Short mmCIF file of C-alpha atoms in Angstrom, two decimals:
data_model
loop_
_atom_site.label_atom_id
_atom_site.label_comp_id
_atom_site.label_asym_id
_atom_site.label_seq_id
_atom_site.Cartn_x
_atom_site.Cartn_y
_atom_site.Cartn_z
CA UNK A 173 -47.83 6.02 -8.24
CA UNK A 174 -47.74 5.68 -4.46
CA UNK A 175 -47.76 1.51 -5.00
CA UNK A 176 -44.68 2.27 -7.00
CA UNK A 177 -42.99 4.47 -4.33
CA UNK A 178 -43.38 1.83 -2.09
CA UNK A 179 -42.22 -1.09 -4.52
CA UNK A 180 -38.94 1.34 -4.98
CA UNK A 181 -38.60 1.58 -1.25
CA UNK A 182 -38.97 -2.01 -0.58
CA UNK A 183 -36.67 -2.56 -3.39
CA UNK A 184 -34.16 -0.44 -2.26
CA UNK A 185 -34.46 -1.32 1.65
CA UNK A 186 -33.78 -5.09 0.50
CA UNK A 187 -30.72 -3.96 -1.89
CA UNK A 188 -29.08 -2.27 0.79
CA UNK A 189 -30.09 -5.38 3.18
CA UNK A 190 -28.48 -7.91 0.88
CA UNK A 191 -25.28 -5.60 0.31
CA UNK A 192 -24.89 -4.96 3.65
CA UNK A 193 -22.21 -7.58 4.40
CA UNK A 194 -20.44 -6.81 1.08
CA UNK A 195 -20.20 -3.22 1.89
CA UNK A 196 -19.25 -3.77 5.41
CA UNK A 197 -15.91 -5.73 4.30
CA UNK A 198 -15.25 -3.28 1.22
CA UNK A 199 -14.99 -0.69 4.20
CA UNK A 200 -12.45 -3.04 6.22
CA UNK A 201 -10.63 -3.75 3.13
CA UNK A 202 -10.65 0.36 2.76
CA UNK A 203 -9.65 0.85 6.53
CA UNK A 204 -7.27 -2.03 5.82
CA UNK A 205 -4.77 0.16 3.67
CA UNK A 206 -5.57 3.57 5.58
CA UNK A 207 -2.63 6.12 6.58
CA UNK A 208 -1.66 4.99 9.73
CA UNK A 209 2.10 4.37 11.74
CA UNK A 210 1.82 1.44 13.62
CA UNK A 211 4.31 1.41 16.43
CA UNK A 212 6.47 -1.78 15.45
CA UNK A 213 6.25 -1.26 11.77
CA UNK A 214 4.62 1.98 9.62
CA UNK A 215 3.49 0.41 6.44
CA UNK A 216 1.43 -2.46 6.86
CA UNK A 217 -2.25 -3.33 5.16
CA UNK A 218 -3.91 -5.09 7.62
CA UNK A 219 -6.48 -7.99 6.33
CA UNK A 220 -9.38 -6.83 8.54
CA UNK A 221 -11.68 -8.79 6.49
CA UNK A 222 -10.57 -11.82 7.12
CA UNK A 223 -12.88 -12.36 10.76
CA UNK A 224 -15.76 -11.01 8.65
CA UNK A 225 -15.31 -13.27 5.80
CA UNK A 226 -14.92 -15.78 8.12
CA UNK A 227 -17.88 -15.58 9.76
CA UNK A 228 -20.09 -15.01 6.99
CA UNK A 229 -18.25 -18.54 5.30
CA UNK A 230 -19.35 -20.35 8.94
CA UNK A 231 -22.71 -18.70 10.00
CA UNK A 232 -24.18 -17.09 6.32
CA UNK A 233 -22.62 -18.02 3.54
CA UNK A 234 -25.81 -17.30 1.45
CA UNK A 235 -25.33 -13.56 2.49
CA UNK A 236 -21.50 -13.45 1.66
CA UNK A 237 -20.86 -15.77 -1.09
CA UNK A 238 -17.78 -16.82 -3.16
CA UNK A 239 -18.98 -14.28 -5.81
CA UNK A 240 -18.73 -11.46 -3.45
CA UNK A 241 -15.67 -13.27 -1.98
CA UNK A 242 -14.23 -12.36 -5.46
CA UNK A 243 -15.49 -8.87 -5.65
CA UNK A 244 -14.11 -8.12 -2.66
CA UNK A 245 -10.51 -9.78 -3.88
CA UNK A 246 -10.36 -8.02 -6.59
CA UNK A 247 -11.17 -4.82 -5.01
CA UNK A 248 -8.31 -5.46 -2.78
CA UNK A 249 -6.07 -5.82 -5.41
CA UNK A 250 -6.78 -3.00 -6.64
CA UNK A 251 -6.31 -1.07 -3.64
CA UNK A 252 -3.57 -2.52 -2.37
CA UNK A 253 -1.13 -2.61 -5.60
CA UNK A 254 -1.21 -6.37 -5.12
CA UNK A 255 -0.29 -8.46 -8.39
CA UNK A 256 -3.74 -9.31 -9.90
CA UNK A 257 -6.01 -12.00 -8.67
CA UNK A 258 -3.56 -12.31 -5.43
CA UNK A 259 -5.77 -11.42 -3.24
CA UNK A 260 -8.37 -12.81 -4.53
CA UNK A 261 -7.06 -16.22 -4.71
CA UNK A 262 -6.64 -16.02 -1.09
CA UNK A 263 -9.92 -14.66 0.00
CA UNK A 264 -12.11 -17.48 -1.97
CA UNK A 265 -9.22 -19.70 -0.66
CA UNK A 266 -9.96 -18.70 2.99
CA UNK A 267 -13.88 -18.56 2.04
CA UNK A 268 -13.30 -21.90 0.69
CA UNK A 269 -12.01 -24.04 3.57
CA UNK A 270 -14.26 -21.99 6.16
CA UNK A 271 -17.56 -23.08 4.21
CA UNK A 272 -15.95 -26.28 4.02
CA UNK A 273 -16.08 -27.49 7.02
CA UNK A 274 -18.77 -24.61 7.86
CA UNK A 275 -21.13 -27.55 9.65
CA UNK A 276 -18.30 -28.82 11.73
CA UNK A 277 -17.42 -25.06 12.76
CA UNK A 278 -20.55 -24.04 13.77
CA UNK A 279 -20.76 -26.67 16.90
CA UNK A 280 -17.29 -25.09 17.92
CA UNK A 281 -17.59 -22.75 21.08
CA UNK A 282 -16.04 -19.50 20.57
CA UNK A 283 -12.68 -19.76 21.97
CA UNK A 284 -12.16 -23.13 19.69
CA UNK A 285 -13.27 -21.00 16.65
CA UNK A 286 -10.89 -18.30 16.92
CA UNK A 287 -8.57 -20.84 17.81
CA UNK A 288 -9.31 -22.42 14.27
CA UNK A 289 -9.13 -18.68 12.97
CA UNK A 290 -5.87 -18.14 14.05
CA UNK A 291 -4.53 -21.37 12.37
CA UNK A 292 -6.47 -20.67 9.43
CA UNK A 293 -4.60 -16.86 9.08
CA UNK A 294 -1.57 -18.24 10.14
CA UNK A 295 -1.60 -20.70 7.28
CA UNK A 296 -2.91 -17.74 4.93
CA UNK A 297 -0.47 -15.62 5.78
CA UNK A 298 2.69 -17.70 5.59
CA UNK A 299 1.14 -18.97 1.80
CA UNK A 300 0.50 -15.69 0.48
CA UNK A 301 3.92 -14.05 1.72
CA UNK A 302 5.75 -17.36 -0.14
CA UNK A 303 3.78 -17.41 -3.10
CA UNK A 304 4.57 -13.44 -3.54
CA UNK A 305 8.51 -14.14 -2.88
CA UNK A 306 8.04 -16.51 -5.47
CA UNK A 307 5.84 -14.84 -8.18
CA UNK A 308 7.89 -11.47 -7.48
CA UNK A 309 11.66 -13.10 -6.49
CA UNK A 310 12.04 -10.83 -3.60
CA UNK A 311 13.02 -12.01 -0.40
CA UNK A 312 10.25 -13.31 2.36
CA UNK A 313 9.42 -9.94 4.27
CA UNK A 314 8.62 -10.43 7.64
CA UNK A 315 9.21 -7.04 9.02
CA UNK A 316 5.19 -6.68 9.49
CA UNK A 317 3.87 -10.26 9.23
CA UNK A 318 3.93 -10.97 13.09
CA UNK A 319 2.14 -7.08 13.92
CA UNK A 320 -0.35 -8.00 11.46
CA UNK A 321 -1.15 -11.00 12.21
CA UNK A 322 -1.42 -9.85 15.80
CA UNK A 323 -3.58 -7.29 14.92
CA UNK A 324 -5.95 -9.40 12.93
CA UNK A 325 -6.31 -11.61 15.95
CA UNK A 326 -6.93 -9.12 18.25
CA UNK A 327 -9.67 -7.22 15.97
CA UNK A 328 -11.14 -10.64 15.81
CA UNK A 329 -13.80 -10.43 18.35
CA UNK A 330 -14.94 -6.81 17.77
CA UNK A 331 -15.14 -7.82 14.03
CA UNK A 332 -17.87 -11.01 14.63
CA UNK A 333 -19.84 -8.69 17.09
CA UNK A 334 -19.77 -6.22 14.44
CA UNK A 335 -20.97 -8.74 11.88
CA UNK A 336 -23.41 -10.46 13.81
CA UNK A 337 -25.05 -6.92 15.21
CA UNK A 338 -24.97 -6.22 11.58
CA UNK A 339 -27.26 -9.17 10.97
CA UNK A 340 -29.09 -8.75 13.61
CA UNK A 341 -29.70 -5.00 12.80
CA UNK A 342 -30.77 -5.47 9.52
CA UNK A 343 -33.31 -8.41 10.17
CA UNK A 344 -31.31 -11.00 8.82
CA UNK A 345 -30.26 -12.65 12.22
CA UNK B 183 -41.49 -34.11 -15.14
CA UNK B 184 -39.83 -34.67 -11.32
CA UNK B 185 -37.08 -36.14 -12.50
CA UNK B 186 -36.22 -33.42 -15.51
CA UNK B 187 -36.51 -31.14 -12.18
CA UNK B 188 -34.34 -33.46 -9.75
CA UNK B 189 -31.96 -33.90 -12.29
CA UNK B 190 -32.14 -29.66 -12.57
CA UNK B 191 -31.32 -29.01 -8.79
CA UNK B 192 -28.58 -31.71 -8.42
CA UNK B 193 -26.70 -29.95 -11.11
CA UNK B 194 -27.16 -26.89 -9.68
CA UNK B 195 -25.71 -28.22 -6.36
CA UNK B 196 -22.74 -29.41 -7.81
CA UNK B 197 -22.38 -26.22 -9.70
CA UNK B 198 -22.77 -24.63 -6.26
CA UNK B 199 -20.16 -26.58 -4.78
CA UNK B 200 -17.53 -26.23 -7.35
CA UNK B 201 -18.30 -22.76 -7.76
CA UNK B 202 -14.99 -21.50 -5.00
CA UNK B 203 -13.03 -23.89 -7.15
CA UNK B 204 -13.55 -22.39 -10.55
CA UNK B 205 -13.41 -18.82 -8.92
CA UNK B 206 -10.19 -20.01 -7.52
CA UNK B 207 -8.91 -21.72 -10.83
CA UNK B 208 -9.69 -17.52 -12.69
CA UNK B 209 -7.85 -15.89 -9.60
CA UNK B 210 -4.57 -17.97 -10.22
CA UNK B 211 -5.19 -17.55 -14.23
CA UNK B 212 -5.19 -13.63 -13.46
CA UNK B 213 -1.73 -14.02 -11.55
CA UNK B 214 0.04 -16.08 -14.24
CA UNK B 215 -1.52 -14.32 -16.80
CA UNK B 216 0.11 -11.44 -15.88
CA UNK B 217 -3.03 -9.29 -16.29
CA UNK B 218 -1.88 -6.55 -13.54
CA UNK B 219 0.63 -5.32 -16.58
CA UNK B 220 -2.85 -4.17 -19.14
CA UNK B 221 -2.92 -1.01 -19.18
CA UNK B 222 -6.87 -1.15 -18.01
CA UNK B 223 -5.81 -2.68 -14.81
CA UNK B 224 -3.44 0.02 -14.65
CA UNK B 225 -5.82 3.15 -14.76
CA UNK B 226 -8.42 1.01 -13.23
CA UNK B 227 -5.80 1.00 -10.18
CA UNK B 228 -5.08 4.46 -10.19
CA UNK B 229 -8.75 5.39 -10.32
CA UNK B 230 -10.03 3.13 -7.40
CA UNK B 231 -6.90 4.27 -5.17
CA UNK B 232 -7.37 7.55 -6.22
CA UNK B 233 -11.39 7.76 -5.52
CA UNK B 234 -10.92 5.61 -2.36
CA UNK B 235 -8.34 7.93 -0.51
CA UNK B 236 -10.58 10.19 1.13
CA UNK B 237 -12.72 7.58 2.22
CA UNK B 238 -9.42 5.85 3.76
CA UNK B 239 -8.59 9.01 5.40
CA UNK B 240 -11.47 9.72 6.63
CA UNK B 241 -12.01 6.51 8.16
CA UNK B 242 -8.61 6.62 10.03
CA UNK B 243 -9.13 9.69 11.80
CA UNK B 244 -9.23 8.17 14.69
CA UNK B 245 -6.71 6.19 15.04
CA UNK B 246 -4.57 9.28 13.10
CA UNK B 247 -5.93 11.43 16.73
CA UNK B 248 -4.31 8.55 18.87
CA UNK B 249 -1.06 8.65 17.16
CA UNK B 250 -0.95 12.51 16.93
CA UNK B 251 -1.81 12.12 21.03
CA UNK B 252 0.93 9.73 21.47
CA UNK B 253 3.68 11.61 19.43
CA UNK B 254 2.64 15.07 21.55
CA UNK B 255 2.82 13.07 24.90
CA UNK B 256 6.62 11.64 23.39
CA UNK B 257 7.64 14.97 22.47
CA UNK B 258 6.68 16.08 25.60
CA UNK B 259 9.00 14.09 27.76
CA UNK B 260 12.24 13.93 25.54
CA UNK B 261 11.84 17.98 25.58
CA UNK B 262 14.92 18.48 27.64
CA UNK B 263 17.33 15.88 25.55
CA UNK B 264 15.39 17.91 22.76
CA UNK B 265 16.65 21.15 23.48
CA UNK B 266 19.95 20.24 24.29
CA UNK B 267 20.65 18.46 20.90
CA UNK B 268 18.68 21.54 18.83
CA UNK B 269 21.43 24.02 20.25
CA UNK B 270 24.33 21.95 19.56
CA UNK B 271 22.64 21.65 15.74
CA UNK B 272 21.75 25.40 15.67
CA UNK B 273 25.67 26.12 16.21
CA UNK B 274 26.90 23.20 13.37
CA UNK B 275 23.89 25.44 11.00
CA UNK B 276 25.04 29.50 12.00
CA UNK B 277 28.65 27.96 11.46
CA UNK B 278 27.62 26.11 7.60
CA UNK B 279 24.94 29.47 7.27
CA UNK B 280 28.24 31.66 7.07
CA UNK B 281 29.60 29.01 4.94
CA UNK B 282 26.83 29.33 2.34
CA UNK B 283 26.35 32.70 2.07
CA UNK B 284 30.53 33.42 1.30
CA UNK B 285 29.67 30.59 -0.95
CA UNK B 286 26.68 32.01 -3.35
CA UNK B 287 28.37 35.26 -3.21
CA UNK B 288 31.32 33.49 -4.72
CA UNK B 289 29.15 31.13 -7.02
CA UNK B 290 27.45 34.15 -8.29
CA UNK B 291 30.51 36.35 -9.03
CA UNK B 292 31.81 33.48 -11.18
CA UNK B 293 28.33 32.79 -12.95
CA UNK B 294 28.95 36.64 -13.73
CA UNK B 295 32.42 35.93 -15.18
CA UNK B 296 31.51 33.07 -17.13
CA UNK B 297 28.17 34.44 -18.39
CA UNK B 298 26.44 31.35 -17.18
CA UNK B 299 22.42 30.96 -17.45
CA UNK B 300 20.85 29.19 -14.62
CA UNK B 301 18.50 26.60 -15.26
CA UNK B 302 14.43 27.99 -14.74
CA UNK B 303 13.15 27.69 -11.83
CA UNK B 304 11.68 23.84 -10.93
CA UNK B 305 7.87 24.06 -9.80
CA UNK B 306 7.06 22.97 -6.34
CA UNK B 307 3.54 21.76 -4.93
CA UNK B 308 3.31 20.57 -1.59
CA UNK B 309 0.83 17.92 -0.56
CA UNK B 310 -0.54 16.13 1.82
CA UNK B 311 -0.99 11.96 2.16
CA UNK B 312 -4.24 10.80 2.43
CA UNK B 313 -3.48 7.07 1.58
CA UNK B 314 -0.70 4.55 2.05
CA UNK B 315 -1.49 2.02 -0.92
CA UNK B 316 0.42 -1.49 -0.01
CA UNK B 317 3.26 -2.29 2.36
CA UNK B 318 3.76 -6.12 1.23
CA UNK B 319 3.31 -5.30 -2.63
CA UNK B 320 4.27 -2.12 -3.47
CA UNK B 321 5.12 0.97 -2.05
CA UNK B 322 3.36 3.82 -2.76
CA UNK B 323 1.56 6.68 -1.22
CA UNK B 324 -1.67 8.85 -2.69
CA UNK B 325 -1.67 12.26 -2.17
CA UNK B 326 -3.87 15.06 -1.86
CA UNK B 327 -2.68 17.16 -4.95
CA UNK B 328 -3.70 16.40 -8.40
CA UNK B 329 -3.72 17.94 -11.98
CA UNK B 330 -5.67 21.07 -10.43
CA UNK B 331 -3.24 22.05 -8.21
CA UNK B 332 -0.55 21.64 -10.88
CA UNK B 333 0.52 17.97 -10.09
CA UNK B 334 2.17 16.65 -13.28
CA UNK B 335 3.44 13.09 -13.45
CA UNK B 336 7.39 12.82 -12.96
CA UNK B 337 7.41 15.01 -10.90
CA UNK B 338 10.06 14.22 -7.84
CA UNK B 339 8.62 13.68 -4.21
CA UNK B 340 10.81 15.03 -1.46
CA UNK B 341 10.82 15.96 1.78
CA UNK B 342 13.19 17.91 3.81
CA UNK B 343 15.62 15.21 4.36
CA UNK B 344 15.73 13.86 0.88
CA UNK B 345 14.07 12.16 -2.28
CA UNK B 346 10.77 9.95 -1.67
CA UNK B 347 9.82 8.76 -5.36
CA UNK B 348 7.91 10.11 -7.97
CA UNK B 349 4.51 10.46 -9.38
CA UNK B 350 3.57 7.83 -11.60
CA UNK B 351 0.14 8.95 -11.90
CA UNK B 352 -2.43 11.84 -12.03
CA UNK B 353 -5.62 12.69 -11.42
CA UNK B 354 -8.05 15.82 -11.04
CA UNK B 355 -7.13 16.50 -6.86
CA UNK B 356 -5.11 13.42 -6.04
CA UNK B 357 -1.85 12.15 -7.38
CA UNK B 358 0.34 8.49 -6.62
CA UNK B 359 3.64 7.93 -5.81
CA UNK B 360 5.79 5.69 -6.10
CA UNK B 361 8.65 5.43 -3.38
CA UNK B 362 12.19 4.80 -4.44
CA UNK B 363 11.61 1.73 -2.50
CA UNK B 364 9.15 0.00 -4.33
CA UNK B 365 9.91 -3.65 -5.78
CA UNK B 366 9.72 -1.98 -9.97
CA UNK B 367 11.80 0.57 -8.91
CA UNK B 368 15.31 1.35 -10.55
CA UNK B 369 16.67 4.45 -10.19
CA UNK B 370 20.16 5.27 -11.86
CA UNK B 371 22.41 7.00 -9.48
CA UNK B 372 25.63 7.93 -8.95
CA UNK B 373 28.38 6.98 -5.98
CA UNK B 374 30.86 8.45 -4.20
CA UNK B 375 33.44 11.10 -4.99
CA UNK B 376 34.34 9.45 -8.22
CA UNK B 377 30.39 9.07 -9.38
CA UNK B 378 30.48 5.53 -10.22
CA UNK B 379 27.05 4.74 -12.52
CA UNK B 380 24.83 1.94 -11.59
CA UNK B 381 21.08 1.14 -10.58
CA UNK B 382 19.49 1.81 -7.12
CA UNK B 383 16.42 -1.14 -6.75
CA UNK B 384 14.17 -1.07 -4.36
CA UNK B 385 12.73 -4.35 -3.02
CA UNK B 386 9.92 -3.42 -0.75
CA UNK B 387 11.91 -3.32 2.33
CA UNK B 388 13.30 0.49 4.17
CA UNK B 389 16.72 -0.23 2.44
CA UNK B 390 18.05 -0.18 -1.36
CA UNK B 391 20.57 -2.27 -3.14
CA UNK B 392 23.04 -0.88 -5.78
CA UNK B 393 23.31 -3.16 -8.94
CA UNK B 394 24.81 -3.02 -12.25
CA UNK B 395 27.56 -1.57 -10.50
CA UNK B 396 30.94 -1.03 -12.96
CA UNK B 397 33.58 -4.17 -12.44
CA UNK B 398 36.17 -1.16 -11.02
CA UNK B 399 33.49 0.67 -8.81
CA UNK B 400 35.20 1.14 -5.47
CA UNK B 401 32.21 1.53 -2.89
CA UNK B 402 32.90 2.46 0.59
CA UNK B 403 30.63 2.39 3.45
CA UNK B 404 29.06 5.90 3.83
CA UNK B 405 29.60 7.11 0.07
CA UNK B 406 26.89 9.55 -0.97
CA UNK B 407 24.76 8.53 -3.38
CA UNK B 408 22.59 11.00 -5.50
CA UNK B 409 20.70 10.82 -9.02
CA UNK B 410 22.52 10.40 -12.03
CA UNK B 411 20.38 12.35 -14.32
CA UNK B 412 20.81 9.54 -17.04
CA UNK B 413 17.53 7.86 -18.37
CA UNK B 414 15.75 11.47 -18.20
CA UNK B 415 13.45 10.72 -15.24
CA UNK B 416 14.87 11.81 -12.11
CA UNK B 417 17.09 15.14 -12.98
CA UNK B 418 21.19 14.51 -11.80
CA UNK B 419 22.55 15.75 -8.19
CA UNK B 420 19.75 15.22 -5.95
CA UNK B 421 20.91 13.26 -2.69
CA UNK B 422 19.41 9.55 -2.27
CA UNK B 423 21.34 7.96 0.58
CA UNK B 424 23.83 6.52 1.84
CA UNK B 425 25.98 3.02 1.53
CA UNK B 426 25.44 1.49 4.52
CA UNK B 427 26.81 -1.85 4.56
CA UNK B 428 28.15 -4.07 2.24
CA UNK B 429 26.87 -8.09 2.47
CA UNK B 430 29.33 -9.50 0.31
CA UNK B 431 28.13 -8.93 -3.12
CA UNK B 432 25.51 -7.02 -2.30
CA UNK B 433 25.80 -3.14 -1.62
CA UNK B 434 23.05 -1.74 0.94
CA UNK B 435 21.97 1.88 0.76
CA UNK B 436 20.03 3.79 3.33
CA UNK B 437 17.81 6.27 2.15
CA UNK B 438 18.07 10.18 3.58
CA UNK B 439 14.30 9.82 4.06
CA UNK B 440 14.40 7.23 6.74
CA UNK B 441 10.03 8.00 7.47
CA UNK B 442 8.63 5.70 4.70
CA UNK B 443 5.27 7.67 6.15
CA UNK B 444 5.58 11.48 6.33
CA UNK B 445 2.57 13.42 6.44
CA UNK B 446 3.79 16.29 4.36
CA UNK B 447 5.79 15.67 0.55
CA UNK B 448 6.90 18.29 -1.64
CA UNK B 449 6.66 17.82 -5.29
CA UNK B 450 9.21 19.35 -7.48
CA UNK B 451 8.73 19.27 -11.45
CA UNK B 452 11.88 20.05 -12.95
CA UNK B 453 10.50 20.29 -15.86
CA UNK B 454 11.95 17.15 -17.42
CA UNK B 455 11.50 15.59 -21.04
CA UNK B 456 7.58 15.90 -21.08
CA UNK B 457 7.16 13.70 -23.81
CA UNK B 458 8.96 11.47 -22.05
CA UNK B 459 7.31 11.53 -18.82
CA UNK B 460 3.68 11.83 -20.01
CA UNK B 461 3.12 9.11 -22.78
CA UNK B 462 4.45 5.97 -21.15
CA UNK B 463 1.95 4.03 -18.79
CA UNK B 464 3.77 4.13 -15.34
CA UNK B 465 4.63 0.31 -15.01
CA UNK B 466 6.48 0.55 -17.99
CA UNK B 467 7.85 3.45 -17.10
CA UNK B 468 9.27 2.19 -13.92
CA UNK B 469 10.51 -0.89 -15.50
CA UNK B 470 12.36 1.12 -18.28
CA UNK B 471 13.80 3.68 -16.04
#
């Protein structure tokens, strides 16, 4: 009985270990589309996920993988009234060309990665916004694209402290 | 025996490494497959919105506590220019209060002459936001009043300036709307004096544009335009906007309710068609309207 306990314990200590990361960016996705006025522009979901995913694709992509990646997508899409599989197309995308070059990106010191970041956002951003004038035939909206892309950069340190205390906290660093 | 198990892993690594690809290759099958339209996706929308509100709230608190602390310090300094313009408006409303009363005294003398019977009284429920789902998508908000509190869907979001949307979807304490500027939205109207008929669309963006208009319509900047009634979903008279500009072909409207945020939304139920209003899935709905 007690050998059980502690089997159930274990097990559920090393569930919540290995969800960890997937749970962390399901809550940025969430804070992502919370009630808030920005100053410049008052509706905008901000991609918050985005530093976290990309430093799980660099540093641990075992922890955060394209399956999650997808989760996570789709959750998104859910949330954010996007047309179906948007989102998620663009995360696995973004997971994608991080992981990609993941060994290359790792020797990068830290102002060169968010440098590559920033490109890689940039790139993201300006896709997704044409592919949704396309697939919906409204016009390109850029009313919020520059605040949020700001934003995203500027979150982007605190975000890979977060994620790499998170590591660290659970044991997996 | 090795190689059975060499052969095992390298397949697995290539499996591995195509794996974003194929995951990729569903994701854009979703899109053109159209599969946000199934009615699962639907509900499974409203439910995950719905349950994840609170959490959303919850988790901008803070950032809710350093706008509120912002708006109170703004508030603070335009307090003079404040004043000033609230006693020039509280003379314009004791001047159109005088007006109104003559007029209902008036209005109900003749409803006494002609033996007129009102319509009943529309249901209100007034709600909080606890969510603001989309922004580049769609444009909707999630409230904190549901089926409990009486929340029924089609039922008209307002606020004190004007119309907001309407609820597309229900659930036990929370309820979604969707604004008059969302991208499905078509709302028929009615402009000007002489009530031309066309289509108010939203396209994700503060402003509306007028289509379907008549070949004779004669559209003016600053015509009024308010719900035509038509299509059973929005009842007829209730103020939208105004024409702002007009860009050659196109006809821009500015909607009362400038705040595509407020914190506060009343929800009126007029008590439309409920067959109608209840048995449609609210994509179609929107599309149809």
């Amino acid at each position: 009985m007690r050998m059980c306990g502690v089997f159930f314990m274990n097990f559920s200590w090393r569930s919540f270990v290995i969800c960890c990361p997937f749970l962390f960016a399901a809550l940025l996705i969430t804070l992502g589309t919370a009630p808030v006025s920005w100053i410049a522009y008052d509706r905008i979901p901000i991609p918050f996920v985005l530093p976290v995913i990309f430093f799980y694709a660099v540093y641990r992509p075992m922890l955060l993988n394209v399956i999650c990646v997808f989760l996570l997508g789709i959750y998104a899409d859910l949330l954010t009234q996007a047309p179906f599989g948007f989102c998620s197309f663009f995360l696995v995308l973004f997971f994608f060309v991080a992981n990609l070059k993941s060994r290359l990106l790792m020797t990068f010191s830290y102002q060169r990665l968010w440098l590559v970041f920033a490109g890689l956002t940039f790139a993201l951003d300006v896709i997704s916004a044409a592919v949704f004038s396309l697939l919906t035939q409204m016009p390109f909206l850029y009313d919020g694209f520059v605040m949020r892309y700001v934003l995203v950069l500027m979150a982007y340190p605190l975000l890979m402290k977060m994620a790499s205390r998170l590591d660290e906290s659970v044991g997996l660093g | 025996m090795e190689n059975k198990l060499f052969r095992l892993r390298r397949i697995k690594a290539q499996i591995k490494r195509f794996s974003p690809l194929l995951f990729l290759v569903i994701s854009l099958g979703m899109i053109f497959l159209g599969i946000s339209q199934n009615p699962f996706v639907v509900i499974a929308r409203d439910k995950v919105s719905m349950t994840v509100a609170p959490v959303a709230q919850i988790v901008s608190l803070p950032l809710s506590w350093i706008q509120e602390a912002l708006g109170t310090a703004e508030r603070f300094i335009s307090t003079y220019h404040e004043n000033e313009r609230l006693r020039e408006e509280n003379k314009l409303l004791i001047f159109w209060k005088t007006k109104a009363l003559q007029l209902e005294t008036e209005q109900q003398e003749l409803y006494r002459l002609l033996n007129y019977q009102p319509p009943s009284q529309a249901k209100m429920v007034m709600a909080r936001v606890l969510a603001d789902n989309g922004g580049v998508f769609s444009q909707s908000l999630i409230l904190n009043a549901g089926a409990a509190q009486g929340v029924r869907k089609g039922a008209v979001a307002m606020t004190d300036r004007g119309i907001l949307g309407r609820v597309v979807a229900v659930g036990r304490n929370t309820s979604r709307v969707m604004l008059i500027t969302d991208y499905l939205s078509r709302l028929p109207v009615s402009v000007g004096n002489k009530g031309f008929k066309c289509i108010l669309a939203g396209d994700n963006s503060p402003e509306l544009k007028l289509i379907a208009l008549p070949e004779n319509a004669e559209i003016q900047v600053g015509d009024v335009v308010m719900t035509a009634g038509t299509a059973g979903v929005y009842p007829a008279g209730i103020g939208v906007g105004t024409v702002a500009r007009l860009e050659g072909r196109d006809i821009i409207v500015k909607p009362f309710e400038t705040q595509l945020w407020p914190i506060f939304i009343r929800l009126v139920d007029f008590g439309l068609d409920d067959e109608l209003l209840q048995d449609q899935p609210c994509v179609c709905a929107e599309s149809s309207s």
